[in-house]
mmCIF file of the C-alpha atoms, coordinates in Angstrom:
data_MODEL
# 
_entry.id   MODEL 
# 
loop_
_atom_site.group_PDB 
_atom_site.id 
_atom_site.type_symbol 
_atom_site.label_atom_id 
_atom_site.label_alt_id 
_atom_site.label_comp_id 
_atom_site.label_asym_id 
_atom_site.label_entity_id 
_atom_site.label_seq_id 
_atom_site.pdbx_PDB_ins_code 
_atom_site.Cartn_x 
_atom_site.Cartn_y 
_atom_site.Cartn_z 
_atom_site.occupancy 
_atom_site.B_iso_or_equiv 
_atom_site.pdbx_formal_charge 
_atom_site.auth_seq_id 
_atom_site.auth_comp_id 
_atom_site.auth_asym_id 
_atom_site.auth_atom_id 
_atom_site.pdbx_PDB_model_num 
ATOM 1   C CA . MET A 1 1   ? 0.319   -0.105  -0.165  1.00 0.00 ? 1   MET A CA 1 
ATOM 2   C CA . GLU A 1 2   ? 2.838   2.648   0.812   1.00 0.00 ? 2   GLU A CA 1 
ATOM 3   C CA . THR A 1 3   ? 4.515   1.614   -2.809  1.00 0.00 ? 3   THR A CA 1 
ATOM 4   C CA . GLU A 1 4   ? 1.079   2.506   -4.318  1.00 0.00 ? 4   GLU A CA 1 
ATOM 5   C CA . LEU A 1 5   ? 0.986   5.683   -2.445  1.00 0.00 ? 5   LEU A CA 1 
ATOM 6   C CA . ALA A 1 6   ? 4.374   6.438   -3.318  1.00 0.00 ? 6   ALA A CA 1 
ATOM 7   C CA . SER A 1 7   ? 3.934   5.963   -6.872  1.00 0.00 ? 7   SER A CA 1 
ATOM 8   C CA . LEU A 1 8   ? 0.884   8.021   -6.678  1.00 0.00 ? 8   LEU A CA 1 
ATOM 9   C CA . ALA A 1 9   ? 2.362   11.124  -5.091  1.00 0.00 ? 9   ALA A CA 1 
ATOM 10  C CA . GLU A 1 10  ? 5.701   10.747  -7.814  1.00 0.00 ? 10  GLU A CA 1 
ATOM 11  C CA . ARG A 1 11  ? 3.028   10.364  -10.568 1.00 0.00 ? 11  ARG A CA 1 
ATOM 12  C CA . ALA A 1 12  ? 1.002   13.806  -9.267  1.00 0.00 ? 12  ALA A CA 1 
ATOM 13  C CA . ARG A 1 13  ? 4.452   15.373  -9.049  1.00 0.00 ? 13  ARG A CA 1 
ATOM 14  C CA . ILE A 1 14  ? 5.422   14.712  -12.800 1.00 0.00 ? 14  ILE A CA 1 
ATOM 15  C CA . HIS A 1 15  ? 1.566   15.793  -13.495 1.00 0.00 ? 15  HIS A CA 1 
ATOM 16  C CA . ALA A 1 16  ? 1.931   19.069  -11.971 1.00 0.00 ? 16  ALA A CA 1 
ATOM 17  C CA . ALA A 1 17  ? 5.284   20.252  -13.239 1.00 0.00 ? 17  ALA A CA 1 
ATOM 18  C CA . LEU A 1 18  ? 3.617   19.410  -16.514 1.00 0.00 ? 18  LEU A CA 1 
ATOM 19  C CA . GLY A 1 19  ? 0.688   21.301  -16.022 1.00 0.00 ? 19  GLY A CA 1 
ATOM 20  C CA . ASP A 1 20  ? 2.336   24.597  -17.227 1.00 0.00 ? 20  ASP A CA 1 
ATOM 21  C CA . PRO A 1 21  ? 2.362   25.734  -20.674 1.00 0.00 ? 21  PRO A CA 1 
ATOM 22  C CA . ALA A 1 22  ? 5.772   26.995  -20.513 1.00 0.00 ? 22  ALA A CA 1 
ATOM 23  C CA . ARG A 1 23  ? 7.044   24.162  -19.109 1.00 0.00 ? 23  ARG A CA 1 
ATOM 24  C CA . LEU A 1 24  ? 5.261   21.645  -21.108 1.00 0.00 ? 24  LEU A CA 1 
ATOM 25  C CA . ALA A 1 25  ? 6.818   23.916  -24.069 1.00 0.00 ? 25  ALA A CA 1 
ATOM 26  C CA . ILE A 1 26  ? 10.001  23.036  -22.900 1.00 0.00 ? 26  ILE A CA 1 
ATOM 27  C CA . VAL A 1 27  ? 9.538   19.409  -22.463 1.00 0.00 ? 27  VAL A CA 1 
ATOM 28  C CA . ASP A 1 28  ? 8.412   19.276  -25.999 1.00 0.00 ? 28  ASP A CA 1 
ATOM 29  C CA . ALA A 1 29  ? 11.277  20.875  -27.014 1.00 0.00 ? 29  ALA A CA 1 
ATOM 30  C CA . LEU A 1 30  ? 13.469  18.705  -25.492 1.00 0.00 ? 30  LEU A CA 1 
ATOM 31  C CA . THR A 1 31  ? 11.690  15.698  -26.450 1.00 0.00 ? 31  THR A CA 1 
ATOM 32  C CA . LEU A 1 32  ? 13.759  14.945  -29.877 1.00 0.00 ? 32  LEU A CA 1 
ATOM 33  C CA . GLY A 1 33  ? 17.237  16.623  -28.756 1.00 0.00 ? 33  GLY A CA 1 
ATOM 34  C CA . ASP A 1 34  ? 19.369  18.177  -25.850 1.00 0.00 ? 34  ASP A CA 1 
ATOM 35  C CA . ALA A 1 35  ? 19.314  22.340  -25.241 1.00 0.00 ? 35  ALA A CA 1 
ATOM 36  C CA . SER A 1 36  ? 21.042  24.529  -23.265 1.00 0.00 ? 36  SER A CA 1 
ATOM 37  C CA . PRO A 1 37  ? 18.719  26.821  -21.313 1.00 0.00 ? 37  PRO A CA 1 
ATOM 38  C CA . GLY A 1 38  ? 19.896  29.819  -23.555 1.00 0.00 ? 38  GLY A CA 1 
ATOM 39  C CA . GLU A 1 39  ? 18.893  28.022  -26.418 1.00 0.00 ? 39  GLU A CA 1 
ATOM 40  C CA . ILE A 1 40  ? 15.343  26.805  -24.995 1.00 0.00 ? 40  ILE A CA 1 
ATOM 41  C CA . ALA A 1 41  ? 15.072  30.777  -24.160 1.00 0.00 ? 41  ALA A CA 1 
ATOM 42  C CA . HIS A 1 42  ? 15.601  31.691  -27.677 1.00 0.00 ? 42  HIS A CA 1 
ATOM 43  C CA . ALA A 1 43  ? 13.404  28.854  -29.359 1.00 0.00 ? 43  ALA A CA 1 
ATOM 44  C CA . LEU A 1 44  ? 10.523  29.826  -27.040 1.00 0.00 ? 44  LEU A CA 1 
ATOM 45  C CA . ASP A 1 45  ? 11.490  33.753  -26.944 1.00 0.00 ? 45  ASP A CA 1 
ATOM 46  C CA . MET A 1 46  ? 11.084  33.300  -23.060 1.00 0.00 ? 46  MET A CA 1 
ATOM 47  C CA . PRO A 1 47  ? 13.345  35.447  -20.436 1.00 0.00 ? 47  PRO A CA 1 
ATOM 48  C CA . THR A 1 48  ? 15.933  33.285  -19.270 1.00 0.00 ? 48  THR A CA 1 
ATOM 49  C CA . ASN A 1 49  ? 15.111  33.851  -15.811 1.00 0.00 ? 49  ASN A CA 1 
ATOM 50  C CA . LEU A 1 50  ? 11.897  31.982  -16.568 1.00 0.00 ? 50  LEU A CA 1 
ATOM 51  C CA . VAL A 1 51  ? 13.339  29.329  -18.138 1.00 0.00 ? 51  VAL A CA 1 
ATOM 52  C CA . ALA A 1 52  ? 15.661  28.824  -15.147 1.00 0.00 ? 52  ALA A CA 1 
ATOM 53  C CA . HIS A 1 53  ? 12.668  28.917  -13.061 1.00 0.00 ? 53  HIS A CA 1 
ATOM 54  C CA . HIS A 1 54  ? 10.742  26.068  -15.087 1.00 0.00 ? 54  HIS A CA 1 
ATOM 55  C CA . VAL A 1 55  ? 13.848  24.031  -15.192 1.00 0.00 ? 55  VAL A CA 1 
ATOM 56  C CA . LYS A 1 56  ? 14.276  23.788  -11.699 1.00 0.00 ? 56  LYS A CA 1 
ATOM 57  C CA . VAL A 1 57  ? 10.564  22.356  -11.522 1.00 0.00 ? 57  VAL A CA 1 
ATOM 58  C CA . LEU A 1 58  ? 11.056  19.884  -14.020 1.00 0.00 ? 58  LEU A CA 1 
ATOM 59  C CA . THR A 1 59  ? 14.334  19.071  -12.650 1.00 0.00 ? 59  THR A CA 1 
ATOM 60  C CA . ASP A 1 60  ? 12.826  18.788  -9.054  1.00 0.00 ? 60  ASP A CA 1 
ATOM 61  C CA . ALA A 1 61  ? 10.137  16.542  -10.541 1.00 0.00 ? 61  ALA A CA 1 
ATOM 62  C CA . GLY A 1 62  ? 12.630  14.185  -12.412 1.00 0.00 ? 62  GLY A CA 1 
ATOM 63  C CA . LEU A 1 63  ? 11.748  15.131  -16.146 1.00 0.00 ? 63  LEU A CA 1 
ATOM 64  C CA . VAL A 1 64  ? 14.988  16.709  -16.887 1.00 0.00 ? 64  VAL A CA 1 
ATOM 65  C CA . VAL A 1 65  ? 18.556  16.549  -15.920 1.00 0.00 ? 65  VAL A CA 1 
ATOM 66  C CA . ARG A 1 66  ? 21.806  18.552  -16.593 1.00 0.00 ? 66  ARG A CA 1 
ATOM 67  C CA . GLY A 1 67  ? 25.007  17.927  -17.939 1.00 0.00 ? 67  GLY A CA 1 
ATOM 68  C CA . ARG A 1 68  ? 28.567  19.490  -18.813 1.00 0.00 ? 68  ARG A CA 1 
ATOM 69  C CA . SER A 1 69  ? 29.495  20.258  -22.515 1.00 0.00 ? 69  SER A CA 1 
ATOM 70  C CA . GLU A 1 70  ? 32.389  17.970  -23.209 1.00 0.00 ? 70  GLU A CA 1 
ATOM 71  C CA . GLY A 1 71  ? 33.106  21.089  -25.519 1.00 0.00 ? 71  GLY A CA 1 
ATOM 72  C CA . ASP A 1 72  ? 32.919  24.474  -23.601 1.00 0.00 ? 72  ASP A CA 1 
ATOM 73  C CA . ARG A 1 73  ? 32.774  23.168  -19.866 1.00 0.00 ? 73  ARG A CA 1 
ATOM 74  C CA . ARG A 1 74  ? 30.732  26.254  -18.990 1.00 0.00 ? 74  ARG A CA 1 
ATOM 75  C CA . ARG A 1 75  ? 27.997  25.280  -21.133 1.00 0.00 ? 75  ARG A CA 1 
ATOM 76  C CA . THR A 1 76  ? 25.216  23.126  -19.559 1.00 0.00 ? 76  THR A CA 1 
ATOM 77  C CA . TYR A 1 77  ? 22.890  20.889  -21.591 1.00 0.00 ? 77  TYR A CA 1 
ATOM 78  C CA . LEU A 1 78  ? 19.220  20.132  -20.872 1.00 0.00 ? 78  LEU A CA 1 
ATOM 79  C CA . ARG A 1 79  ? 18.404  16.171  -21.181 1.00 0.00 ? 79  ARG A CA 1 
ATOM 80  C CA . LEU A 1 80  ? 14.919  14.873  -20.922 1.00 0.00 ? 80  LEU A CA 1 
ATOM 81  C CA . GLN A 1 81  ? 14.398  11.598  -18.897 1.00 0.00 ? 81  GLN A CA 1 
ATOM 82  C CA . PRO A 1 82  ? 11.761  9.477   -20.707 1.00 0.00 ? 82  PRO A CA 1 
ATOM 83  C CA . ALA A 1 83  ? 11.249  7.264   -18.067 1.00 0.00 ? 83  ALA A CA 1 
ATOM 84  C CA . ALA A 1 84  ? 9.930   9.772   -16.172 1.00 0.00 ? 84  ALA A CA 1 
ATOM 85  C CA . LEU A 1 85  ? 6.996   10.387  -18.598 1.00 0.00 ? 85  LEU A CA 1 
ATOM 86  C CA . SER A 1 86  ? 6.670   6.446   -18.846 1.00 0.00 ? 86  SER A CA 1 
ATOM 87  C CA . ALA A 1 87  ? 5.808   6.479   -14.958 1.00 0.00 ? 87  ALA A CA 1 
ATOM 88  C CA . LEU A 1 88  ? 2.956   8.585   -15.792 1.00 0.00 ? 88  LEU A CA 1 
ATOM 89  C CA . ALA A 1 89  ? 0.960   5.322   -16.744 1.00 0.00 ? 89  ALA A CA 1 
ATOM 90  C CA . PRO A 1 90  ? -0.734  3.475   -14.419 1.00 0.00 ? 90  PRO A CA 1 
ATOM 91  C CA . PRO A 1 91  ? 1.042   0.416   -12.813 1.00 0.00 ? 91  PRO A CA 1 
ATOM 92  C CA . PRO A 1 92  ? 0.809   -3.053  -14.492 1.00 0.00 ? 92  PRO A CA 1 
ATOM 93  C CA . LEU A 1 93  ? -1.844  -5.314  -13.529 1.00 0.00 ? 93  LEU A CA 1 
ATOM 94  C CA . ALA A 1 94  ? -0.188  -7.953  -11.487 1.00 0.00 ? 94  ALA A CA 1 
ATOM 95  C CA . GLY A 1 95  ? -0.728  -12.291 -11.828 1.00 0.00 ? 95  GLY A CA 1 
ATOM 96  C CA . VAL A 1 96  ? -2.829  -12.184 -15.458 1.00 0.00 ? 96  VAL A CA 1 
ATOM 97  C CA . HIS A 1 97  ? -2.532  -15.137 -17.077 1.00 0.00 ? 97  HIS A CA 1 
ATOM 98  C CA . ARG A 1 98  ? -5.659  -15.211 -18.851 1.00 0.00 ? 98  ARG A CA 1 
ATOM 99  C CA . VAL A 1 99  ? -8.366  -12.223 -20.231 1.00 0.00 ? 99  VAL A CA 1 
ATOM 100 C CA . VAL A 1 100 ? -12.044 -13.716 -20.243 1.00 0.00 ? 100 VAL A CA 1 
ATOM 101 C CA . PHE A 1 101 ? -14.348 -11.053 -21.734 1.00 0.00 ? 101 PHE A CA 1 
ATOM 102 C CA . VAL A 1 102 ? -17.889 -11.196 -20.837 1.00 0.00 ? 102 VAL A CA 1 
ATOM 103 C CA . CYS A 1 103 ? -21.599 -9.687  -21.920 1.00 0.00 ? 103 CYS A CA 1 
ATOM 104 C CA . THR A 1 104 ? -24.800 -10.920 -21.883 1.00 0.00 ? 104 THR A CA 1 
ATOM 105 C CA . HIS A 1 105 ? -25.292 -13.486 -24.916 1.00 0.00 ? 105 HIS A CA 1 
ATOM 106 C CA . ASN A 1 106 ? -21.740 -13.615 -25.593 1.00 0.00 ? 106 ASN A CA 1 
ATOM 107 C CA . SER A 1 107 ? -22.804 -13.059 -29.451 1.00 0.00 ? 107 SER A CA 1 
ATOM 108 C CA . ALA A 1 108 ? -21.036 -10.162 -30.369 1.00 0.00 ? 108 ALA A CA 1 
ATOM 109 C CA . ARG A 1 109 ? -18.930 -7.468  -27.947 1.00 0.00 ? 109 ARG A CA 1 
ATOM 110 C CA . SER A 1 110 ? -17.449 -10.451 -26.020 1.00 0.00 ? 110 SER A CA 1 
ATOM 111 C CA . GLN A 1 111 ? -16.481 -12.533 -28.849 1.00 0.00 ? 111 GLN A CA 1 
ATOM 112 C CA . LEU A 1 112 ? -14.951 -9.664  -30.673 1.00 0.00 ? 112 LEU A CA 1 
ATOM 113 C CA . ALA A 1 113 ? -12.763 -8.590  -27.812 1.00 0.00 ? 113 ALA A CA 1 
ATOM 114 C CA . ALA A 1 114 ? -11.570 -12.037 -27.052 1.00 0.00 ? 114 ALA A CA 1 
ATOM 115 C CA . ALA A 1 115 ? -10.447 -11.994 -30.829 1.00 0.00 ? 115 ALA A CA 1 
ATOM 116 C CA . LEU A 1 116 ? -8.782  -8.590  -30.533 1.00 0.00 ? 116 LEU A CA 1 
ATOM 117 C CA . TRP A 1 117 ? -7.170  -9.640  -27.155 1.00 0.00 ? 117 TRP A CA 1 
ATOM 118 C CA . ARG A 1 118 ? -5.328  -12.584 -29.374 1.00 0.00 ? 118 ARG A CA 1 
ATOM 119 C CA . ARG A 1 119 ? -4.524  -10.552 -32.219 1.00 0.00 ? 119 ARG A CA 1 
ATOM 120 C CA . ARG A 1 120 ? -3.251  -7.920  -30.209 1.00 0.00 ? 120 ARG A CA 1 
ATOM 121 C CA . THR A 1 121 ? -0.939  -9.501  -27.380 1.00 0.00 ? 121 THR A CA 1 
ATOM 122 C CA . ASP A 1 122 ? -0.372  -13.314 -28.727 1.00 0.00 ? 122 ASP A CA 1 
ATOM 123 C CA . GLY A 1 123 ? -2.042  -14.088 -25.089 1.00 0.00 ? 123 GLY A CA 1 
ATOM 124 C CA . ASP A 1 124 ? -4.471  -16.511 -23.971 1.00 0.00 ? 124 ASP A CA 1 
ATOM 125 C CA . ALA A 1 125 ? -8.129  -15.293 -24.256 1.00 0.00 ? 125 ALA A CA 1 
ATOM 126 C CA . ALA A 1 126 ? -11.716 -16.482 -23.961 1.00 0.00 ? 126 ALA A CA 1 
ATOM 127 C CA . SER A 1 127 ? -15.392 -15.111 -23.865 1.00 0.00 ? 127 SER A CA 1 
ATOM 128 C CA . ALA A 1 128 ? -18.660 -16.031 -22.378 1.00 0.00 ? 128 ALA A CA 1 
ATOM 129 C CA . GLY A 1 129 ? -22.193 -14.819 -21.584 1.00 0.00 ? 129 GLY A CA 1 
ATOM 130 C CA . THR A 1 130 ? -24.443 -14.872 -18.621 1.00 0.00 ? 130 THR A CA 1 
ATOM 131 C CA . ARG A 1 131 ? -26.969 -15.784 -20.726 1.00 0.00 ? 131 ARG A CA 1 
ATOM 132 C CA . PRO A 1 132 ? -25.217 -17.231 -24.131 1.00 0.00 ? 132 PRO A CA 1 
ATOM 133 C CA . ALA A 1 133 ? -27.015 -17.292 -27.532 1.00 0.00 ? 133 ALA A CA 1 
ATOM 134 C CA . PRO A 1 134 ? -26.863 -20.785 -29.455 1.00 0.00 ? 134 PRO A CA 1 
ATOM 135 C CA . ARG A 1 135 ? -24.498 -18.634 -32.254 1.00 0.00 ? 135 ARG A CA 1 
ATOM 136 C CA . VAL A 1 136 ? -22.522 -15.691 -32.747 1.00 0.00 ? 136 VAL A CA 1 
ATOM 137 C CA . HIS A 1 137 ? -24.487 -12.770 -34.155 1.00 0.00 ? 137 HIS A CA 1 
ATOM 138 C CA . PRO A 1 138 ? -24.032 -13.098 -38.203 1.00 0.00 ? 138 PRO A CA 1 
ATOM 139 C CA . ARG A 1 139 ? -23.002 -9.028  -38.248 1.00 0.00 ? 139 ARG A CA 1 
ATOM 140 C CA . ALA A 1 140 ? -20.523 -10.119 -35.542 1.00 0.00 ? 140 ALA A CA 1 
ATOM 141 C CA . VAL A 1 141 ? -19.036 -12.751 -37.952 1.00 0.00 ? 141 VAL A CA 1 
ATOM 142 C CA . ALA A 1 142 ? -18.978 -10.366 -40.840 1.00 0.00 ? 142 ALA A CA 1 
ATOM 143 C CA . VAL A 1 143 ? -17.257 -7.522  -39.165 1.00 0.00 ? 143 VAL A CA 1 
ATOM 144 C CA . ALA A 1 144 ? -14.614 -9.888  -37.717 1.00 0.00 ? 144 ALA A CA 1 
ATOM 145 C CA . HIS A 1 145 ? -14.370 -11.031 -41.430 1.00 0.00 ? 145 HIS A CA 1 
ATOM 146 C CA . ARG A 1 146 ? -13.887 -7.591  -42.675 1.00 0.00 ? 146 ARG A CA 1 
ATOM 147 C CA . HIS A 1 147 ? -11.081 -6.888  -40.107 1.00 0.00 ? 147 HIS A CA 1 
ATOM 148 C CA . ALA A 1 148 ? -9.368  -10.609 -40.751 1.00 0.00 ? 148 ALA A CA 1 
ATOM 149 C CA . LEU A 1 149 ? -10.413 -11.666 -37.205 1.00 0.00 ? 149 LEU A CA 1 
ATOM 150 C CA . ASP A 1 150 ? -10.830 -15.241 -36.633 1.00 0.00 ? 150 ASP A CA 1 
ATOM 151 C CA . LEU A 1 151 ? -14.434 -16.280 -34.855 1.00 0.00 ? 151 LEU A CA 1 
ATOM 152 C CA . ASP A 1 152 ? -15.782 -19.541 -34.292 1.00 0.00 ? 152 ASP A CA 1 
ATOM 153 C CA . PRO A 1 153 ? -19.966 -18.914 -35.154 1.00 0.00 ? 153 PRO A CA 1 
ATOM 154 C CA . THR A 1 154 ? -20.862 -21.433 -32.899 1.00 0.00 ? 154 THR A CA 1 
ATOM 155 C CA . GLY A 1 155 ? -18.557 -21.088 -30.283 1.00 0.00 ? 155 GLY A CA 1 
ATOM 156 C CA . THR A 1 156 ? -20.820 -19.514 -27.278 1.00 0.00 ? 156 THR A CA 1 
ATOM 157 C CA . ALA A 1 157 ? -20.385 -20.685 -23.444 1.00 0.00 ? 157 ALA A CA 1 
ATOM 158 C CA . HIS A 1 158 ? -21.508 -19.686 -20.328 1.00 0.00 ? 158 HIS A CA 1 
ATOM 159 C CA . VAL A 1 159 ? -19.578 -18.062 -17.643 1.00 0.00 ? 159 VAL A CA 1 
ATOM 160 C CA . ASP A 1 160 ? -19.530 -20.807 -14.964 1.00 0.00 ? 160 ASP A CA 1 
ATOM 161 C CA . ASP A 1 161 ? -17.894 -23.114 -17.700 1.00 0.00 ? 161 ASP A CA 1 
ATOM 162 C CA . VAL A 1 162 ? -15.403 -20.635 -18.530 1.00 0.00 ? 162 VAL A CA 1 
ATOM 163 C CA . VAL A 1 163 ? -14.281 -18.191 -15.939 1.00 0.00 ? 163 VAL A CA 1 
ATOM 164 C CA . ARG A 1 164 ? -11.307 -19.710 -13.704 1.00 0.00 ? 164 ARG A CA 1 
ATOM 165 C CA . ASP A 1 165 ? -9.993  -18.488 -10.542 1.00 0.00 ? 165 ASP A CA 1 
ATOM 166 C CA . ASP A 1 166 ? -6.884  -16.726 -11.939 1.00 0.00 ? 166 ASP A CA 1 
ATOM 167 C CA . ASP A 1 167 ? -8.636  -14.742 -14.995 1.00 0.00 ? 167 ASP A CA 1 
ATOM 168 C CA . LEU A 1 168 ? -8.761  -11.324 -15.377 1.00 0.00 ? 168 LEU A CA 1 
ATOM 169 C CA . ILE A 1 169 ? -12.782 -10.912 -16.088 1.00 0.00 ? 169 ILE A CA 1 
ATOM 170 C CA . VAL A 1 170 ? -13.579 -7.923  -18.122 1.00 0.00 ? 170 VAL A CA 1 
ATOM 171 C CA . ALA A 1 171 ? -17.504 -7.032  -18.468 1.00 0.00 ? 171 ALA A CA 1 
ATOM 172 C CA . VAL A 1 172 ? -17.864 -5.650  -21.827 1.00 0.00 ? 172 VAL A CA 1 
ATOM 173 C CA . CYS A 1 173 ? -21.299 -4.661  -21.361 1.00 0.00 ? 173 CYS A CA 1 
ATOM 174 C CA . ASP A 1 174 ? -23.541 -3.302  -18.706 1.00 0.00 ? 174 ASP A CA 1 
ATOM 175 C CA . ASN A 1 175 ? -25.958 -6.232  -18.393 1.00 0.00 ? 175 ASN A CA 1 
ATOM 176 C CA . ALA A 1 176 ? -23.173 -8.814  -17.208 1.00 0.00 ? 176 ALA A CA 1 
ATOM 177 C CA . HIS A 1 177 ? -21.307 -5.909  -15.204 1.00 0.00 ? 177 HIS A CA 1 
ATOM 178 C CA . GLU A 1 178 ? -24.355 -5.301  -13.153 1.00 0.00 ? 178 GLU A CA 1 
ATOM 179 C CA . GLU A 1 179 ? -25.420 -9.089  -12.830 1.00 0.00 ? 179 GLU A CA 1 
ATOM 180 C CA . LEU A 1 180 ? -21.964 -10.541 -11.684 1.00 0.00 ? 180 LEU A CA 1 
ATOM 181 C CA . THR A 1 181 ? -22.156 -9.636  -8.417  1.00 0.00 ? 181 THR A CA 1 
ATOM 182 C CA . GLY A 1 182 ? -21.289 -13.025 -6.728  1.00 0.00 ? 182 GLY A CA 1 
ATOM 183 C CA . PRO A 1 183 ? -17.981 -15.307 -6.841  1.00 0.00 ? 183 PRO A CA 1 
ATOM 184 C CA . ILE A 1 184 ? -17.714 -14.407 -10.777 1.00 0.00 ? 184 ILE A CA 1 
ATOM 185 C CA . ARG A 1 185 ? -17.120 -10.670 -10.638 1.00 0.00 ? 185 ARG A CA 1 
ATOM 186 C CA . PRO A 1 186 ? -15.596 -8.565  -13.561 1.00 0.00 ? 186 PRO A CA 1 
ATOM 187 C CA . ARG A 1 187 ? -12.483 -6.903  -12.550 1.00 0.00 ? 187 ARG A CA 1 
ATOM 188 C CA . LEU A 1 188 ? -13.085 -4.101  -15.390 1.00 0.00 ? 188 LEU A CA 1 
ATOM 189 C CA . HIS A 1 189 ? -16.066 -2.887  -16.740 1.00 0.00 ? 189 HIS A CA 1 
ATOM 190 C CA . TRP A 1 190 ? -16.216 -1.396  -20.801 1.00 0.00 ? 190 TRP A CA 1 
ATOM 191 C CA . SER A 1 191 ? -19.562 -0.053  -20.968 1.00 0.00 ? 191 SER A CA 1 
ATOM 192 C CA . VAL A 1 192 ? -19.716 -0.599  -25.051 1.00 0.00 ? 192 VAL A CA 1 
ATOM 193 C CA . PRO A 1 193 ? -23.081 -0.047  -26.627 1.00 0.00 ? 193 PRO A CA 1 
ATOM 194 C CA . ASP A 1 194 ? -24.914 -3.094  -27.369 1.00 0.00 ? 194 ASP A CA 1 
ATOM 195 C CA . PRO A 1 195 ? -24.935 -3.216  -31.629 1.00 0.00 ? 195 PRO A CA 1 
ATOM 196 C CA . VAL A 1 196 ? -27.322 -6.014  -31.719 1.00 0.00 ? 196 VAL A CA 1 
ATOM 197 C CA . ARG A 1 197 ? -30.163 -3.202  -30.388 1.00 0.00 ? 197 ARG A CA 1 
ATOM 198 C CA . VAL A 1 198 ? -29.197 -1.397  -33.649 1.00 0.00 ? 198 VAL A CA 1 
ATOM 199 C CA . ASP A 1 199 ? -28.553 -4.230  -35.586 1.00 0.00 ? 199 ASP A CA 1 
ATOM 200 C CA . THR A 1 200 ? -26.525 -2.437  -38.715 1.00 0.00 ? 200 THR A CA 1 
ATOM 201 C CA . ASP A 1 201 ? -23.003 -2.870  -39.907 1.00 0.00 ? 201 ASP A CA 1 
ATOM 202 C CA . GLU A 1 202 ? -22.523 0.863   -38.678 1.00 0.00 ? 202 GLU A CA 1 
ATOM 203 C CA . ALA A 1 203 ? -23.101 -0.265  -35.231 1.00 0.00 ? 203 ALA A CA 1 
ATOM 204 C CA . PHE A 1 204 ? -20.832 -3.569  -35.253 1.00 0.00 ? 204 PHE A CA 1 
ATOM 205 C CA . GLU A 1 205 ? -18.194 -1.423  -37.032 1.00 0.00 ? 205 GLU A CA 1 
ATOM 206 C CA . ALA A 1 206 ? -18.462 1.128   -33.840 1.00 0.00 ? 206 ALA A CA 1 
ATOM 207 C CA . ALA A 1 207 ? -18.324 -1.645  -31.182 1.00 0.00 ? 207 ALA A CA 1 
ATOM 208 C CA . TYR A 1 208 ? -15.243 -3.036  -32.966 1.00 0.00 ? 208 TYR A CA 1 
ATOM 209 C CA . ALA A 1 209 ? -13.557 0.322   -32.957 1.00 0.00 ? 209 ALA A CA 1 
ATOM 210 C CA . ASP A 1 210 ? -14.282 0.838   -29.351 1.00 0.00 ? 210 ASP A CA 1 
ATOM 211 C CA . LEU A 1 211 ? -13.283 -2.526  -28.355 1.00 0.00 ? 211 LEU A CA 1 
ATOM 212 C CA . ALA A 1 212 ? -10.053 -2.243  -30.751 1.00 0.00 ? 212 ALA A CA 1 
ATOM 213 C CA . ASP A 1 213 ? -9.378  1.060   -28.749 1.00 0.00 ? 213 ASP A CA 1 
ATOM 214 C CA . ARG A 1 214 ? -9.823  -0.649  -25.255 1.00 0.00 ? 214 ARG A CA 1 
ATOM 215 C CA . VAL A 1 215 ? -7.555  -3.596  -26.212 1.00 0.00 ? 215 VAL A CA 1 
ATOM 216 C CA . ASP A 1 216 ? -5.153  -1.408  -27.179 1.00 0.00 ? 216 ASP A CA 1 
ATOM 217 C CA . ARG A 1 217 ? -4.961  0.443   -23.869 1.00 0.00 ? 217 ARG A CA 1 
ATOM 218 C CA . LEU A 1 218 ? -5.365  -2.427  -21.569 1.00 0.00 ? 218 LEU A CA 1 
ATOM 219 C CA . ALA A 1 219 ? -2.522  -4.580  -23.551 1.00 0.00 ? 219 ALA A CA 1 
ATOM 220 C CA . PRO A 1 220 ? 0.354   -2.782  -22.136 1.00 0.00 ? 220 PRO A CA 1 
ATOM 221 C CA . ALA A 1 221 ? -0.745  -2.981  -18.790 1.00 0.00 ? 221 ALA A CA 1 
ATOM 222 C CA . ALA A 1 222 ? -1.892  -6.736  -18.586 1.00 0.00 ? 222 ALA A CA 1 
ATOM 223 C CA . THR A 1 223 ? 0.980   -8.466  -20.905 1.00 0.00 ? 223 THR A CA 1 
ATOM 224 C CA . SER A 1 224 ? 3.600   -6.616  -18.714 1.00 0.00 ? 224 SER A CA 1 
ATOM 225 C CA . GLY A 1 225 ? 3.466   -9.969  -16.686 1.00 0.00 ? 225 GLY A CA 1 
ATOM 226 C CA . ASP A 1 226 ? 3.373   -13.887 -18.003 1.00 0.00 ? 226 ASP A CA 1 
ATOM 227 C CA . THR A 1 227 ? 0.234   -13.433 -19.963 1.00 0.00 ? 227 THR A CA 1 
ATOM 228 C CA . ARG A 1 228 ? 2.324   -14.303 -23.132 1.00 0.00 ? 228 ARG A CA 1 
# 
């Protein structure tokens, strides 16, 4: 718990340092190369004393380090610390071995999410439903085909037959998230609108895009362990 609080405090300090437009401009200027404070002042048309103030804040936050020139030893160069920016990301999810995506009928959103996860991570994934349908919705199969996803049209299943104790359960619909309050309980909830309610290709494409974006955001946090 103390480690988590320390991590939050560190991230908050970095966010605070980046919360000023001038400091963010300095970070932008240092993203692709190093520069002296004078060069920063010239590039940003900023008084040198103001640059010195902002550089101190960035240095105290661990975002920037100073180094002496190997040529003119009187000159100082500023270097961005990319690791500090990486620390802004939430901590990884520990102990994730398999991801199970759950919706009501296991006929569209959960199927697409599992297929996207397998393609994105090469990791183990499954899908299930609280009241599974006899088959995957034809429009879900069609949208999967358009995006070269492997989907079994008959492969639906109930959560009780799929979920294991060490699974990361992601509810991709509101109903499943609200219904699963017993031993099988989602750790994450994605409120993805049900494309079956609208039943158009556009609705299924929108669900696919939403799920693909969420999978891309979750993957770095969940695959830093041993899911691969």
